[in-house]
CSV table of C-alpha atoms in Angstrom, one decimal:
chain,number,residue,atom,x,y,z
S,1,MET,CA,125.6,46.8,112.7
S,2,ILE,CA,122.7,49.1,111.2
S,3,ALA,CA,123.5,53.1,112.6
S,4,LYS,CA,121.3,55.9,111.9
S,5,THR,CA,121.3,60.0,111.8
S,6,ARG,CA,119.1,62.6,111.1
S,7,GLY,CA,119.1,64.4,107.9
S,8,TYR,CA,116.5,67.1,105.9
S,9,VAL,CA,116.2,68.0,102.7
S,10,LEU,CA,113.6,70.6,100.8
S,11,ASN,CA,110.6,71.0,99.0
S,12,GLY,CA,110.5,74.1,98.3
S,13,LEU,CA,110.6,75.8,101.5
S,14,LYS,CA,109.2,73.9,103.5
S,15,GLY,CA,112.2,70.8,104.5
S,16,ILE,CA,111.4,67.1,105.5
S,17,ALA,CA,113.0,64.5,108.3
S,18,ILE,CA,114.3,62.7,106.4
S,19,ASP,CA,116.2,59.2,108.7
S,20,VAL,CA,119.9,57.8,107.7
S,21,GLU,CA,119.6,53.9,107.6
S,22,ILE,CA,123.0,52.0,107.7
S,23,ASP,CA,123.1,48.8,107.8
S,24,VAL,CA,127.2,47.4,107.5
S,25,ALA,CA,126.9,43.5,107.2
S,26,ASN,CA,129.4,40.9,105.8
S,27,GLY,CA,129.5,40.6,101.5
S,28,LEU,CA,131.3,41.8,99.1
S,29,PRO,CA,132.5,44.9,99.2
S,30,ALA,CA,129.8,47.6,98.1
S,31,PHE,CA,128.6,51.8,98.5
S,32,ASP,CA,124.5,51.1,97.8
S,33,ILE,CA,122.3,54.6,98.4
S,34,VAL,CA,117.9,53.6,98.2
S,35,GLY,CA,115.4,56.1,98.7
S,36,LEU,CA,114.8,57.3,95.3
S,37,GLY,CA,117.1,59.5,95.9
S,38,ASP,CA,118.1,61.6,92.8
S,39,THR,CA,121.6,61.8,91.0
S,40,ALA,CA,123.5,63.7,93.1
S,41,VAL,CA,122.2,61.2,96.1
S,42,LYS,CA,122.7,58.7,94.7
S,43,GLU,CA,127.2,60.1,93.8
S,44,ALA,CA,127.5,60.7,97.7
S,45,LYS,CA,128.8,56.8,97.9
S,46,GLU,CA,131.5,58.6,95.6
S,47,ARG,CA,131.4,61.8,98.7
S,48,VAL,CA,131.1,59.7,101.4
S,49,ARG,CA,133.4,56.7,100.8
S,50,SER,CA,136.5,59.4,100.1
S,51,ALA,CA,135.9,61.8,102.9
S,52,ILE,CA,136.2,59.1,104.9
S,53,LYS,CA,139.4,58.2,103.5
S,54,ASN,CA,141.2,61.0,103.7
S,55,SER,CA,139.6,61.5,106.7
S,56,GLY,CA,142.1,59.4,108.4
S,57,LYS,CA,139.5,56.6,108.8
S,58,LYS,CA,138.8,53.1,107.5
S,59,VAL,CA,136.2,52.6,104.3
S,60,PRO,CA,134.9,49.5,105.6
S,61,THR,CA,135.7,47.3,102.9
S,62,GLN,CA,132.2,45.4,103.7
S,63,LYS,CA,128.6,45.5,101.2
S,64,ILE,CA,127.1,48.5,102.6
S,65,VAL,CA,123.1,49.9,102.3
S,66,ALA,CA,122.5,53.1,102.6
S,67,ASN,CA,118.4,53.9,103.6
S,68,LEU,CA,116.6,57.0,103.7
S,69,ALA,CA,113.3,57.2,105.2
S,70,PRO,CA,110.1,57.2,104.2
S,71,ALA,CA,110.7,56.0,101.2
S,72,ASP,CA,107.7,56.9,98.9
S,73,VAL,CA,110.0,61.3,99.4
S,74,LYS,CA,112.1,61.8,96.6
S,75,LYS,CA,115.1,63.3,97.4
S,76,GLU,CA,117.3,66.0,95.8
S,77,GLY,CA,120.5,68.2,96.2
S,78,SER,CA,123.8,67.1,98.1
S,79,SER,CA,123.0,68.5,101.7
S,80,LEU,CA,122.7,64.2,103.0
S,81,ASP,CA,126.0,63.7,102.4
S,82,LEU,CA,126.9,64.4,106.1
S,83,SER,CA,124.6,62.2,107.5
S,84,ILE,CA,125.3,59.3,105.9
S,85,ALA,CA,129.2,59.7,106.3
S,86,ILE,CA,128.7,60.1,109.9
S,87,GLY,CA,126.1,57.1,109.5
S,88,VAL,CA,128.8,54.5,107.8
S,89,LEU,CA,131.1,55.7,111.0
S,90,LEU,CA,128.7,54.9,113.5
S,91,ALA,CA,127.7,51.6,111.6
S,92,SER,CA,131.3,50.9,111.7
S,93,GLY,CA,132.5,51.1,114.6
S,94,ALA,CA,134.6,53.6,114.1
S,95,LEU,CA,132.8,56.0,115.5
S,96,ILE,CA,130.7,56.0,119.5
S,97,ALA,CA,128.9,58.5,120.1
S,98,GLU,CA,125.3,60.0,120.9
S,99,VAL,CA,124.1,61.2,117.9
S,100,LYS,CA,120.0,61.0,118.2
S,101,ASP,CA,119.5,65.1,119.0
S,102,THR,CA,121.7,65.9,116.3
S,103,VAL,CA,121.3,66.8,112.4
S,104,PHE,CA,123.1,67.0,110.3
S,105,ILE,CA,123.0,68.7,107.0
S,106,GLY,CA,126.3,69.2,104.9
S,107,GLU,CA,127.8,68.8,101.6
S,108,LEU,CA,131.1,66.4,101.5
S,109,SER,CA,134.6,67.3,99.2
S,110,LEU,CA,136.9,64.8,98.0
S,111,ASP,CA,138.8,65.9,100.7
S,112,GLY,CA,137.4,65.7,103.9
S,113,SER,CA,135.8,69.1,103.8
S,114,VAL,CA,132.2,70.5,104.2
S,115,ARG,CA,130.7,72.3,102.0
S,116,ARG,CA,128.2,74.9,102.3
S,117,ILE,CA,124.4,74.4,100.7
S,118,ASN,CA,121.7,76.2,100.0
S,119,GLY,CA,118.6,76.3,101.9
S,120,VAL,CA,120.1,76.0,104.7
S,121,LEU,CA,117.6,78.7,107.0
S,122,PRO,CA,114.4,77.1,105.3
S,123,THR,CA,115.5,73.7,106.8
S,124,LEU,CA,117.0,74.7,110.1
S,125,ILE,CA,113.3,76.9,110.7
S,126,SER,CA,111.4,73.4,109.6
S,127,ALA,CA,113.6,71.1,112.2
S,128,LYS,CA,113.1,73.6,115.5
S,129,GLU,CA,109.1,73.3,113.9
S,130,ASP,CA,109.6,69.5,114.0
S,131,GLY,CA,111.1,69.6,118.2
S,132,TYR,CA,115.3,69.8,116.4
S,133,LYS,CA,117.7,72.0,118.7
S,134,LYS,CA,120.7,70.7,117.7
S,135,PHE,CA,122.3,71.2,114.3
S,136,ILE,CA,126.0,70.4,112.5
S,137,ILE,CA,126.0,72.9,109.3
S,138,PRO,CA,128.9,73.6,107.3
S,139,LYS,CA,130.6,77.2,108.2
S,140,GLY,CA,129.5,78.7,104.6
S,141,ASN,CA,126.9,79.0,106.3
S,142,GLU,CA,127.2,80.0,108.9
S,143,LYS,CA,125.4,83.6,108.9
S,144,GLU,CA,122.2,82.7,108.8
S,145,ALA,CA,122.0,79.9,111.0
S,146,SER,CA,122.8,82.2,112.9
S,147,PHE,CA,119.4,84.4,112.5
S,148,VAL,CA,117.3,81.0,113.9
S,149,HIS,CA,117.6,81.9,117.8
S,150,GLY,CA,115.8,79.0,120.1
S,151,ILE,CA,118.5,75.9,118.6
S,152,GLU,CA,122.0,75.3,118.8
S,153,VAL,CA,124.7,75.3,116.0
S,154,TYR,CA,127.5,74.1,115.2
S,155,VAL,CA,128.9,75.1,112.4
S,156,VAL,CA,132.1,72.6,111.2
S,157,ASP,CA,135.4,72.8,108.1
S,158,SER,CA,134.9,68.7,107.5
S,159,LEU,CA,134.4,65.6,108.3
S,160,GLU,CA,137.4,65.5,111.1
S,161,GLN,CA,136.0,68.0,113.1
S,162,VAL,CA,132.8,66.7,113.3
S,163,VAL,CA,134.0,63.4,114.8
S,164,ASP,CA,136.2,64.8,116.5
S,165,HIS,CA,133.2,66.9,118.3
S,166,LEU,CA,130.9,64.1,118.7
S,167,SER,CA,133.9,61.4,120.2
S,168,GLY,CA,134.4,64.4,122.9
S,169,PHE,CA,137.5,65.0,121.4
S,170,LYS,CA,137.0,68.5,120.1
S,171,PRO,CA,134.6,69.9,121.1
S,172,LEU,CA,132.7,72.5,118.8
S,173,GLU,CA,131.9,76.0,120.9
S,174,ARG,CA,127.3,77.3,119.0
S,175,ILE,CA,127.9,79.6,117.2
S,176,GLU,CA,126.0,83.0,118.6
S,177,GLN,CA,122.3,84.4,116.9
S,178,HIS,CA,122.5,87.5,115.8
S,179,ASP,CA,118.9,89.9,116.2
S,180,PHE,CA,118.0,91.5,113.1
S,181,ASN,CA,119.2,95.3,112.9
S,182,LEU,CA,118.5,97.0,110.2
S,183,ASP,CA,121.5,99.9,110.5
S,184,ASP,CA,123.5,96.7,109.7
S,185,ARG,CA,122.0,96.4,106.2
S,186,ASP,CA,124.0,98.2,103.3
S,187,LYS,CA,122.0,101.7,102.5
S,188,GLU,CA,124.1,103.2,99.5
S,189,TYR,CA,121.2,103.1,97.3
S,190,GLY,CA,122.0,104.2,93.0
S,191,SER,CA,119.3,106.0,92.5
S,192,ASP,CA,117.2,108.7,94.2
S,193,LEU,CA,113.8,110.8,93.6
S,194,SER,CA,116.1,114.1,93.7
S,195,LEU,CA,117.6,113.8,90.9
S,196,VAL,CA,114.1,112.9,88.9
S,197,LYS,CA,113.6,116.5,87.3
S,198,GLY,CA,109.8,117.5,87.2
S,199,GLN,CA,107.3,114.7,86.8
S,200,ALA,CA,105.4,115.3,89.8
S,201,VAL,CA,102.1,113.9,89.2
S,202,ALA,CA,104.1,110.1,88.7
S,203,LYS,CA,106.8,110.7,91.4
S,204,ARG,CA,103.2,111.5,93.4
S,205,ALA,CA,101.2,108.1,91.8
S,206,LEU,CA,104.7,106.7,92.7
S,207,GLU,CA,104.8,107.4,96.2
S,208,VAL,CA,100.4,106.4,96.9
S,209,ALA,CA,102.3,102.8,95.0
S,210,VAL,CA,104.1,102.2,97.8
S,211,SER,CA,102.4,103.1,100.4
S,212,GLY,CA,99.7,100.8,99.6
S,213,GLY,CA,102.3,97.8,98.2
S,214,HIS,CA,99.6,98.7,94.3
S,215,ASN,CA,101.0,97.9,91.7
S,216,LEU,CA,102.0,100.2,89.0
S,217,LEU,CA,102.6,100.3,85.6
S,218,PHE,CA,104.7,104.1,83.3
S,219,VAL,CA,103.2,105.4,80.1
S,220,GLY,CA,105.7,107.0,78.0
S,221,ALA,CA,107.5,108.1,74.9
S,222,PRO,CA,111.3,106.8,75.4
S,223,GLY,CA,114.0,108.7,77.6
S,224,THR,CA,111.1,110.3,80.1
S,225,GLY,CA,112.6,108.5,82.7
S,226,LYS,CA,109.9,105.5,83.2
S,227,THR,CA,113.3,103.7,84.6
S,228,MET,CA,114.5,105.9,85.8
S,229,LEU,CA,111.3,106.0,88.5
S,230,ALA,CA,110.4,102.8,88.8
S,231,LYS,CA,114.7,102.7,89.8
S,232,CYS,CA,114.2,104.9,93.0
S,233,ILE,CA,111.7,102.6,94.3
S,234,PRO,CA,113.5,100.8,96.6
S,235,THR,CA,115.1,104.6,98.0
S,236,ILE,CA,111.4,104.7,98.9
S,237,MET,CA,110.3,101.0,100.0
S,238,PRO,CA,109.3,100.7,103.9
S,239,ASP,CA,111.8,98.8,106.3
S,240,LEU,CA,111.1,95.0,106.6
S,241,THR,CA,110.5,93.3,109.3
S,242,PHE,CA,111.6,91.1,110.6
S,243,ASP,CA,109.1,88.1,109.8
S,244,GLU,CA,109.4,89.3,105.9
S,245,ALA,CA,113.3,89.5,106.3
S,246,LEU,CA,113.0,85.8,106.7
S,247,GLU,CA,110.2,85.2,104.7
S,248,THR,CA,112.4,86.7,101.9
S,249,THR,CA,116.3,85.3,103.1
S,250,LYS,CA,114.5,82.0,102.6
S,251,ILE,CA,113.6,82.2,99.4
S,252,HIS,CA,116.9,83.6,98.1
S,253,SER,CA,118.5,80.9,100.3
S,254,VAL,CA,116.8,78.4,97.7
S,255,ALA,CA,117.4,79.9,94.6
S,256,GLY,CA,121.3,80.3,96.0
S,257,LEU,CA,122.1,84.2,96.0
S,258,LEU,CA,122.0,84.7,99.3
S,259,LYS,CA,125.2,86.5,100.4
S,260,ASP,CA,127.8,85.4,103.2
S,261,SER,CA,128.1,88.7,104.4
S,262,ASP,CA,124.7,89.5,105.3
S,263,GLY,CA,123.3,86.2,106.2
S,264,ILE,CA,119.9,87.7,106.1
S,265,VAL,CA,117.9,90.2,103.2
S,266,PHE,CA,118.1,93.3,105.0
S,267,ASN,CA,116.5,95.1,102.1
S,268,ARG,CA,113.4,94.7,100.2
S,269,PRO,CA,114.2,93.7,96.7
S,270,PHE,CA,113.9,95.0,93.3
S,271,ARG,CA,113.7,92.1,91.0
S,272,SER,CA,114.3,93.6,86.8
S,273,PRO,CA,114.4,90.0,84.1
S,274,HIS,CA,114.8,90.8,80.8
S,275,HIS,CA,112.3,90.9,78.5
S,276,THR,CA,113.5,87.7,76.9
S,277,ALA,CA,113.2,85.7,80.0
S,278,THR,CA,111.3,82.4,80.0
S,279,THR,CA,107.9,81.6,81.6
S,280,VAL,CA,109.9,79.1,83.8
S,281,SER,CA,112.7,82.0,84.8
S,282,MET,CA,110.0,84.1,85.5
S,283,THR,CA,107.2,81.5,87.6
S,284,GLY,CA,109.7,78.9,89.0
S,285,GLY,CA,110.4,75.5,88.3
S,286,GLY,CA,112.8,73.5,86.2
S,287,ALA,CA,114.0,70.1,87.0
S,288,SER,CA,115.0,71.5,90.8
S,289,LEU,CA,111.9,73.4,90.6
S,290,ARG,CA,113.8,77.0,91.4
S,291,PRO,CA,111.8,79.8,92.7
S,292,GLY,CA,111.1,81.7,89.7
S,293,GLU,CA,111.3,85.7,89.5
S,294,ILE,CA,108.0,86.8,90.6
S,295,SER,CA,108.9,85.4,94.0
S,296,LEU,CA,112.2,85.9,93.7
S,297,ALA,CA,110.9,89.9,94.6
S,298,HIS,CA,108.4,87.9,97.5
S,299,ASN,CA,108.5,91.0,99.6
S,300,GLY,CA,109.4,93.5,97.0
S,301,VAL,CA,109.1,95.0,93.4
S,302,LEU,CA,108.9,93.4,90.1
S,303,PHE,CA,110.3,95.9,87.9
S,304,LEU,CA,109.2,94.6,83.6
S,305,ASP,CA,110.7,97.5,81.3
S,306,GLU,CA,109.4,97.8,78.0
S,307,MET,CA,106.4,95.1,78.8
S,308,PRO,CA,105.2,94.8,75.5
S,309,GLU,CA,108.1,93.1,74.4
S,310,TYR,CA,107.5,90.3,76.9
S,311,SER,CA,106.2,87.3,76.0
S,312,ARG,CA,102.2,86.8,76.1
S,313,ALA,CA,102.9,83.8,77.8
S,314,THR,CA,105.4,84.8,80.3
S,315,LEU,CA,103.1,88.1,81.0
S,316,GLU,CA,99.5,85.9,81.8
S,317,ALA,CA,101.1,83.8,84.1
S,318,LEU,CA,101.8,86.5,86.4
S,319,ARG,CA,97.8,87.1,86.2
S,320,GLN,CA,97.2,84.5,89.3
S,321,PRO,CA,100.2,85.6,91.5
S,322,LEU,CA,99.5,89.4,91.7
S,323,GLU,CA,96.0,88.2,92.6
S,324,ASP,CA,97.0,85.3,95.3
S,325,GLY,CA,100.5,85.9,96.2
S,326,VAL,CA,101.5,82.6,95.6
S,327,ILE,CA,102.7,80.5,93.1
S,328,SER,CA,102.6,76.9,92.6
S,329,VAL,CA,104.7,75.7,90.1
S,330,SER,CA,103.7,71.8,89.5
S,331,ARG,CA,105.8,69.9,87.0
S,332,ALA,CA,106.8,66.1,86.5
S,333,THR,CA,109.2,65.8,89.1
S,334,GLY,CA,106.7,67.2,92.4
S,335,SER,CA,104.6,70.5,92.7
S,336,VAL,CA,105.5,73.2,95.2
S,337,GLU,CA,104.1,76.7,96.4
S,338,TYR,CA,106.4,79.4,96.5
S,339,PRO,CA,105.1,83.2,97.9
S,340,ALA,CA,105.0,85.7,95.5
S,341,ASN,CA,103.1,89.4,97.0
S,342,VAL,CA,105.0,91.9,95.0
S,343,MET,CA,104.3,95.1,93.7
S,344,LEU,CA,104.6,94.5,90.3
S,345,CYS,CA,106.0,97.9,88.4
S,346,GLY,CA,106.0,98.3,84.0
S,347,SER,CA,106.8,100.4,82.0
S,348,MET,CA,105.9,101.1,78.0
S,349,ASN,CA,105.8,103.0,74.8
S,350,PRO,CA,102.3,104.0,73.7
S,351,CYS,CA,103.0,102.4,70.9
S,352,PRO,CA,106.1,101.2,68.5
S,353,CYS,CA,107.7,104.5,67.4
S,354,GLY,CA,107.3,106.1,71.3
S,355,ASN,CA,105.6,108.7,70.0
S,356,TYR,CA,101.9,108.6,70.2
S,357,GLY,CA,99.8,111.7,72.1
S,358,SER,CA,104.1,114.2,71.8
S,359,GLU,CA,104.0,117.5,71.8
S,360,ASP,CA,106.8,117.4,69.9
S,361,LYS,CA,107.8,114.6,67.8
S,362,VAL,CA,105.4,112.8,65.1
S,363,CYS,CA,103.9,109.6,65.4
S,364,THR,CA,104.9,106.9,62.0
S,365,CYS,CA,102.8,104.3,63.4
S,366,THR,CA,99.5,103.4,61.7
S,367,PRO,CA,96.5,102.6,64.1
S,368,SER,CA,96.3,99.6,64.0
S,369,GLN,CA,100.0,99.3,64.4
S,370,ILE,CA,99.1,101.1,67.8
S,371,ALA,CA,96.1,98.9,68.2
S,372,LYS,CA,98.6,95.4,68.2
S,373,TYR,CA,101.1,97.2,70.6
S,374,ASN,CA,99.1,97.7,72.8
S,375,ALA,CA,97.5,94.5,72.4
S,376,LYS,CA,100.3,92.4,74.1
S,377,LEU,CA,99.0,93.7,77.3
S,378,SER,CA,95.6,91.4,77.9
S,379,GLY,CA,92.8,93.6,80.0
S,380,PRO,CA,93.3,90.8,82.8
S,381,LEU,CA,95.9,91.7,83.0
S,382,LEU,CA,96.0,95.6,82.9
S,383,ASP,CA,92.8,95.6,85.3
S,384,ARG,CA,95.2,94.2,88.1
S,385,ILE,CA,97.2,97.2,88.2
S,386,ASP,CA,96.2,99.7,89.9
S,387,LEU,CA,97.8,103.0,88.6
S,388,GLN,CA,98.7,103.7,85.3
S,389,ILE,CA,100.2,106.3,85.1
S,390,GLN,CA,101.0,109.2,81.8
S,391,VAL,CA,104.3,110.3,81.7
S,392,ASP,CA,105.1,113.1,79.8
S,393,SER,CA,108.2,115.4,78.8
S,394,VAL,CA,110.1,117.0,80.5
S,395,LYS,CA,110.4,121.0,79.5
S,396,TYR,CA,114.0,121.8,79.5
S,397,ALA,CA,113.5,124.2,81.8
S,398,GLU,CA,112.5,121.6,84.5
S,399,LEU,CA,116.4,120.3,83.9
S,400,SER,CA,118.5,122.9,83.8
S,401,GLY,CA,117.1,123.6,87.3
S,402,GLU,CA,119.7,123.8,89.7
S,403,GLY,CA,116.8,123.0,92.3
S,404,LEU,CA,116.4,119.6,93.8
S,405,GLY,CA,113.2,117.8,95.2
S,406,GLU,CA,111.7,116.2,97.8
S,407,THR,CA,114.8,113.2,98.9
S,408,SER,CA,114.1,109.5,99.0
S,409,LYS,CA,114.6,109.5,102.4
S,410,ILE,CA,111.9,111.9,103.2
S,411,VAL,CA,109.4,109.9,100.7
S,412,ARG,CA,110.8,106.8,102.5
S,413,GLU,CA,109.7,108.1,105.9
S,414,ARG,CA,106.2,108.9,104.9
S,415,VAL,CA,105.8,106.2,103.5
S,416,ASN,CA,106.6,104.0,106.5
S,417,LYS,CA,104.3,106.0,107.7
S,418,VAL,CA,101.0,104.7,106.5
S,419,ARG,CA,102.5,101.5,106.1
S,420,LEU,CA,102.7,101.1,109.7
S,421,ILE,CA,98.9,102.8,110.3
S,422,GLN,CA,97.9,99.8,108.0
S,423,LYS,CA,99.9,97.7,110.3
S,424,GLU,CA,98.0,99.0,113.2
S,425,ARG,CA,93.9,98.9,110.9
S,426,PHE,CA,95.1,94.7,109.2
S,427,LYS,CA,96.2,93.6,113.0
S,428,GLY,CA,95.1,89.9,113.0
S,429,ASP,CA,93.5,90.2,109.4
S,430,GLY,CA,96.7,88.4,108.8
S,431,ILE,CA,97.3,90.6,105.8
S,432,LEU,CA,100.1,93.6,106.0
S,433,THR,CA,98.9,96.8,103.4
S,434,ASN,CA,95.7,98.0,101.5
S,435,ALA,CA,96.9,96.8,98.4
S,436,ASP,CA,96.3,92.9,99.6
S,437,MET,CA,92.8,94.2,101.4
S,438,LYS,CA,89.6,90.8,99.7
S,439,GLU,CA,86.4,92.1,99.7
S,440,ALA,CA,85.7,91.0,102.8
S,441,HIS,CA,88.0,94.0,104.7
S,442,ILE,CA,86.9,96.7,102.0
S,443,LYS,CA,83.6,96.0,103.4
S,444,LYS,CA,85.0,96.2,106.9
S,445,TYR,CA,87.5,99.1,106.1
S,446,CYS,CA,86.6,101.2,103.2
S,447,LYS,CA,83.2,102.5,104.3
S,448,LEU,CA,81.8,105.4,100.8
S,449,THR,CA,79.2,108.2,101.5
S,450,ASN,CA,77.2,108.4,99.0
S,451,GLU,CA,79.2,111.3,96.8
S,452,CYS,CA,81.8,108.9,96.6
S,453,GLU,CA,79.1,105.7,95.9
S,454,ASN,CA,78.5,108.9,92.9
S,455,ILE,CA,81.8,109.7,91.6
S,456,LEU,CA,82.6,106.0,91.6
S,457,LYS,CA,79.8,105.3,89.7
S,458,SER,CA,80.0,107.3,86.8
S,459,ALA,CA,82.8,106.7,86.8
S,460,TYR,CA,82.5,102.5,86.1
S,461,GLU,CA,80.2,103.0,83.5
S,462,THR,CA,82.3,105.9,81.7
S,463,LEU,CA,85.2,104.2,82.3
S,464,LYS,CA,84.1,100.2,81.5
S,465,LEU,CA,85.0,99.5,84.1
S,466,SER,CA,85.0,95.6,85.8
S,467,PRO,CA,84.4,95.0,88.9
S,468,ARG,CA,87.6,94.1,89.9
S,469,ALA,CA,89.0,97.6,88.7
S,470,ARG,CA,85.7,99.1,90.7
S,471,SER,CA,88.2,96.9,94.0
S,472,ARG,CA,91.4,98.5,93.1
S,473,ILE,CA,90.3,102.3,92.7
S,474,ILE,CA,88.7,101.8,96.3
S,475,LYS,CA,92.0,100.3,98.3
S,476,VAL,CA,94.1,103.1,95.9
S,477,ALA,CA,91.4,105.7,97.8
S,478,ARG,CA,91.8,104.3,100.8
S,479,THR,CA,96.2,104.1,100.7
S,480,ILE,CA,95.9,107.9,99.5
S,481,ALA,CA,92.9,108.7,103.1
S,482,ASP,CA,95.8,107.1,105.2
S,483,MET,CA,98.3,109.3,103.1
S,484,ASP,CA,96.5,112.2,104.3
S,485,GLY,CA,95.9,110.3,107.6
S,486,LYS,CA,92.1,110.4,107.2
S,487,GLU,CA,89.8,107.5,109.0
S,488,ASN,CA,87.3,107.6,105.8
S,489,ILE,CA,87.5,107.7,102.2
S,490,GLY,CA,86.3,111.4,101.2
S,491,ALA,CA,85.4,112.4,96.8
S,492,GLU,CA,88.8,114.0,96.7
S,493,HIS,CA,90.7,110.3,97.3
S,494,ILE,CA,88.1,108.2,95.2
S,495,LEU,CA,88.8,111.5,92.0
S,496,GLU,CA,92.8,110.8,92.6
S,497,ALA,CA,92.0,107.3,92.2
S,498,VAL,CA,90.0,107.4,89.1
S,499,SER,CA,92.9,109.5,88.1
S,500,TYR,CA,95.1,106.9,88.0
S,501,ARG,CA,93.0,104.0,85.4
S,502,ARG,CA,94.4,105.0,82.2
């Protein structure tokens, strides 16, 4: 007898429908799984056999063949366990039910319990787009599933629960769907801009960068507050929209980083990988083509502390995704594309000892050492960093002062207003921030007066800028004009944007 069920596997962030065909026929007892499955899929036969037995059902003592179609698509992971088990029960006659419109997702334990899996959110979204409306998933994935509207989701603890539900003996209640509410998020941060003493220029640059989604580099001596400033970025980042939250959550769900208590990512990511991070960990890949740090920071910030200490290959691998906002990961096992629209924030010392240019300390580095140190960041990479800020030492009087600067909450309110201006401007253009503008957008939204053109021409020739650097200066000027509430870019906006090029 042949039975068919429906499961899903992931390829990157895209779910692929899998028809699970089970044939139970006379012959020597055996359990074979065919259809280009990886080791986890092939081992499913042992989990399924034990789960059925320990759920009080009889395992067929016949030849069982499970075919996973389409056969030319590689299947990875354990998400097909539940659909295979239900198929075996249907084919053996131990279960009589109509399952044509139901998708089964979950990993089985040997005792018959259903374990949570990674990637349920992107799987449900893909299956919904394919026209499926009814799903049975593990209880551990309940939270993330509740944010996908327009579908019926039933959560289970065990295979026995699934059988009772399908047979009508103990029908399950569909889970309650939730709306995206920013009031549910954890608002606690470990930093606040008001605690950063001095550094008025750096704070201004930080607000400009976050307002327009621009890349930022802090350069300064050790202990001047570069890292502290960077850690304040999450406190002034604009609120996530529901679409952005879903896209970010999909990546974190696939990577297994999603908190069970939340079910969705409420705050913009802030990723700070150590400088020993490999190229693969940064860009993504490996045996299972997992997302890397740049994708985990999508819609948020990727902070690289002490940038020259990262390997040259790792830094150079960031050039393409910083430009395109996506990264294609290709390995022998396959190819996937992950979103990687991030704000890059980096920090570095001006020289190996860190004292070059300091008013108080003497630099002990030779000119060749300084040149070699700065050469670790290539010209093309620096060209993609819009604001390059010199962070100077803070005077003791500023440190000991009782007064506090603007709080992150106040700055965040201004950032939200500027982001709203950009959202309205780019409605229908497929982008959200000034940093994402292409040349066509610059031509349309960044009209320059003759005075602005003359300033830009002088800076272009004096600083030996590239055409890309010119475009990025205009984008930053557009953001500064938005912060001033101006419809058109003025000379003062161009001058400030030019001042941020190191």
